[in-house]
Amino acid sequence: MRSFLKAIIRPFIYWYYWILDYLYIGFWQLRAPFRKGSIETYLQPSWNPAHTQIILLPGIYERWEFMRPIADALLAAHYSVHVIEGLGYNAGTVEQAASIVEQYVASNNLKRCVIVAHSKGGLIGKYLLSFSKEKEQLLGMVSLNTPFNGSRYAYALPFASLRIFIPTSPLLTLLSKEETVNSHVYSLYSTFDPHIPGGSALVGAHNIQLPTYGHFRPVKDPTV
C-alpha cells in the first residue's frame, strides 16, 4: 500500500520541484545583472597567479552572476574566482565558448586552474580539458547538473543552441570519446533534475548524487 501511494504522489512532487526550479531561474535571471559587486571583487584580497585559480562557467542562457552563490562561497574560502564576461549569456557554441576561456587563461597567464561549472558550462569545461591549447594549466573540473550524456527532451527543442543536448549530437559524441580526462572531473548532480532525467553521471569521473531537487535551484544549496 505504501509503495502504491508513493507511485501516485511522486509525479506531483516532481511537478512541484519543476515549478520551483523555473520560478527560481526566472527570479535570478532578472535580478542578477542588478546585483551590486563586480568581477574584481572575486580576485580579492590579493590575486596570486601561483595559487589555485577558479574559472567559473555558467550554463546556457546564464550570465556569470547566476552562479554568485557559488562564487561567494569560494571567495569566502580564499580562492580567486575568475568570471569570463566575454561569454555573455553563454548562448554560443561550446567551441566558441572554449576559445573565449582559452584566450582568457592565456592572456592572464593563469596556472593551476580548476573549472567550476553549471550545466552547459560542464560541457565547455570538458572540451577545454580535452582539446584546449591551455589544458596543461587546467587541473580538473567540478560540475553541477551537466548533461554529459544529453537529455531526451532536447529532441523536441527547436533551437540549435539547445539541440547540442541531444544524446547523439556530434558534440556529445565527440566528448564521450575523450574518457582520459574524466578522472579529473567531479560530477555533482541532483536526485531529481527536470531537465536531465537520465542524470549527470560520467563514466570514469567522481560522480556524486546530491540530496537536491532541480536543475537551477541547487546552485544556491549549501550542500553543493
PDB file of N, CA and C in Angstrom, residues 3 26 32 49-51 71 78 121-123 128 146-147 152 167 179 185 204 212:
ATOM      1  N   SER A   3       3.970   1.622  -1.135  1.00  0.00           N
ATOM      2  CA  SER A   3       4.609   1.804  -2.428  1.00  0.00           C
ATOM      3  C   SER A   3       3.620   2.316  -3.462  1.00  0.00           C
ATOM      4  N   GLY A  26      13.825  32.181 -13.150  1.00  0.00           N
ATOM      5  CA  GLY A  26      13.221  33.416 -13.622  1.00  0.00           C
ATOM      6  C   GLY A  26      13.564  34.595 -12.731  1.00  0.00           C
ATOM      7  N   ALA A  32      19.973  39.126 -11.425  1.00  0.00           N
ATOM      8  CA  ALA A  32      21.438  39.005 -11.463  1.00  0.00           C
ATOM      9  C   ALA A  32      22.158  40.245 -11.990  1.00  0.00           C
ATOM     10  N   PRO A  49      48.782  34.599  -9.007  1.00  0.00           N
ATOM     11  CA  PRO A  49      48.689  33.635 -10.109  1.00  0.00           C
ATOM     12  C   PRO A  49      49.272  32.270  -9.776  1.00  0.00           C
ATOM     13  N   ALA A  50      50.090  32.183  -8.741  1.00  0.00           N
ATOM     14  CA  ALA A  50      50.706  30.896  -8.390  1.00  0.00           C
ATOM     15  C   ALA A  50      49.743  30.009  -7.610  1.00  0.00           C
ATOM     16  N   HIS A  51      48.694  30.590  -7.054  1.00  0.00           N
ATOM     17  CA  HIS A  51      47.726  29.815  -6.287  1.00  0.00           C
ATOM     18  C   HIS A  51      46.692  29.178  -7.218  1.00  0.00           C
ATOM     19  N   ALA A  71      30.249  31.442  -6.299  1.00  0.00           N
ATOM     20  CA  ALA A  71      31.412  32.338  -6.313  1.00  0.00           C
ATOM     21  C   ALA A  71      31.658  32.932  -4.937  1.00  0.00           C
ATOM     22  N   HIS A  78      38.762  31.738   0.323  1.00  0.00           N
ATOM     23  CA  HIS A  78      40.042  32.362  -0.057  1.00  0.00           C
ATOM     24  C   HIS A  78      40.556  31.899  -1.417  1.00  0.00           C
ATOM     25  N   GLY A 121      28.018  24.668 -18.901  1.00  0.00           N
ATOM     26  CA  GLY A 121      29.387  25.044 -18.554  1.00  0.00           C
ATOM     27  C   GLY A 121      30.286  23.837 -18.363  1.00  0.00           C
ATOM     28  N   GLY A 122      29.707  22.715 -17.901  1.00  0.00           N
ATOM     29  CA  GLY A 122      30.486  21.494 -17.740  1.00  0.00           C
ATOM     30  C   GLY A 122      30.918  20.893 -19.068  1.00  0.00           C
ATOM     31  N   LEU A 123      30.099  21.064 -20.109  1.00  0.00           N
ATOM     32  CA  LEU A 123      30.485  20.593 -21.443  1.00  0.00           C
ATOM     33  C   LEU A 123      31.634  21.445 -21.981  1.00  0.00           C
ATOM     34  N   LEU A 128      37.497  21.933 -22.894  1.00  0.00           N
ATOM     35  CA  LEU A 128      38.776  22.566 -22.589  1.00  0.00           C
ATOM     36  C   LEU A 128      39.786  21.559 -22.055  1.00  0.00           C
ATOM     37  N   THR A 146      25.411  18.739 -15.157  1.00  0.00           N
ATOM     38  CA  THR A 146      25.854  18.857 -16.554  1.00  0.00           C
ATOM     39  C   THR A 146      25.339  17.675 -17.372  1.00  0.00           C
ATOM     40  N   PRO A 147      24.730  17.935 -18.533  1.00  0.00           N
ATOM     41  CA  PRO A 147      24.196  16.840 -19.366  1.00  0.00           C
ATOM     42  C   PRO A 147      25.287  16.161 -20.201  1.00  0.00           C
ATOM     43  N   ARG A 152      16.904  13.566 -23.224  1.00  0.00           N
ATOM     44  CA  ARG A 152      15.932  13.148 -24.244  1.00  0.00           C
ATOM     45  C   ARG A 152      14.969  14.275 -24.597  1.00  0.00           C
ATOM     46  N   PRO A 167      21.257  13.422 -27.114  1.00  0.00           N
ATOM     47  CA  PRO A 167      22.272  12.422 -26.722  1.00  0.00           C
ATOM     48  C   PRO A 167      23.207  11.991 -27.843  1.00  0.00           C
ATOM     49  N   GLU A 179      37.671   9.990 -22.820  1.00  0.00           N
ATOM     50  CA  GLU A 179      37.466   9.439 -21.482  1.00  0.00           C
ATOM     51  C   GLU A 179      38.653   9.635 -20.550  1.00  0.00           C
ATOM     52  N   VAL A 185      37.359  14.916 -13.267  1.00  0.00           N
ATOM     53  CA  VAL A 185      36.062  15.589 -13.167  1.00  0.00           C
ATOM     54  C   VAL A 185      35.289  15.077 -11.961  1.00  0.00           C
ATOM     55  N   GLY A 204      33.892   7.050 -15.421  1.00  0.00           N
ATOM     56  CA  GLY A 204      35.271   7.294 -15.017  1.00  0.00           C
ATOM     57  C   GLY A 204      35.473   8.531 -14.171  1.00  0.00           C
ATOM     58  N   THR A 212      19.510  16.938  -3.539  1.00  0.00           N
ATOM     59  CA  THR A 212      18.909  18.181  -4.010  1.00  0.00           C
ATOM     60  C   THR A 212      17.920  17.871  -5.128  1.00  0.00           C
TER      61      THR A 212
END
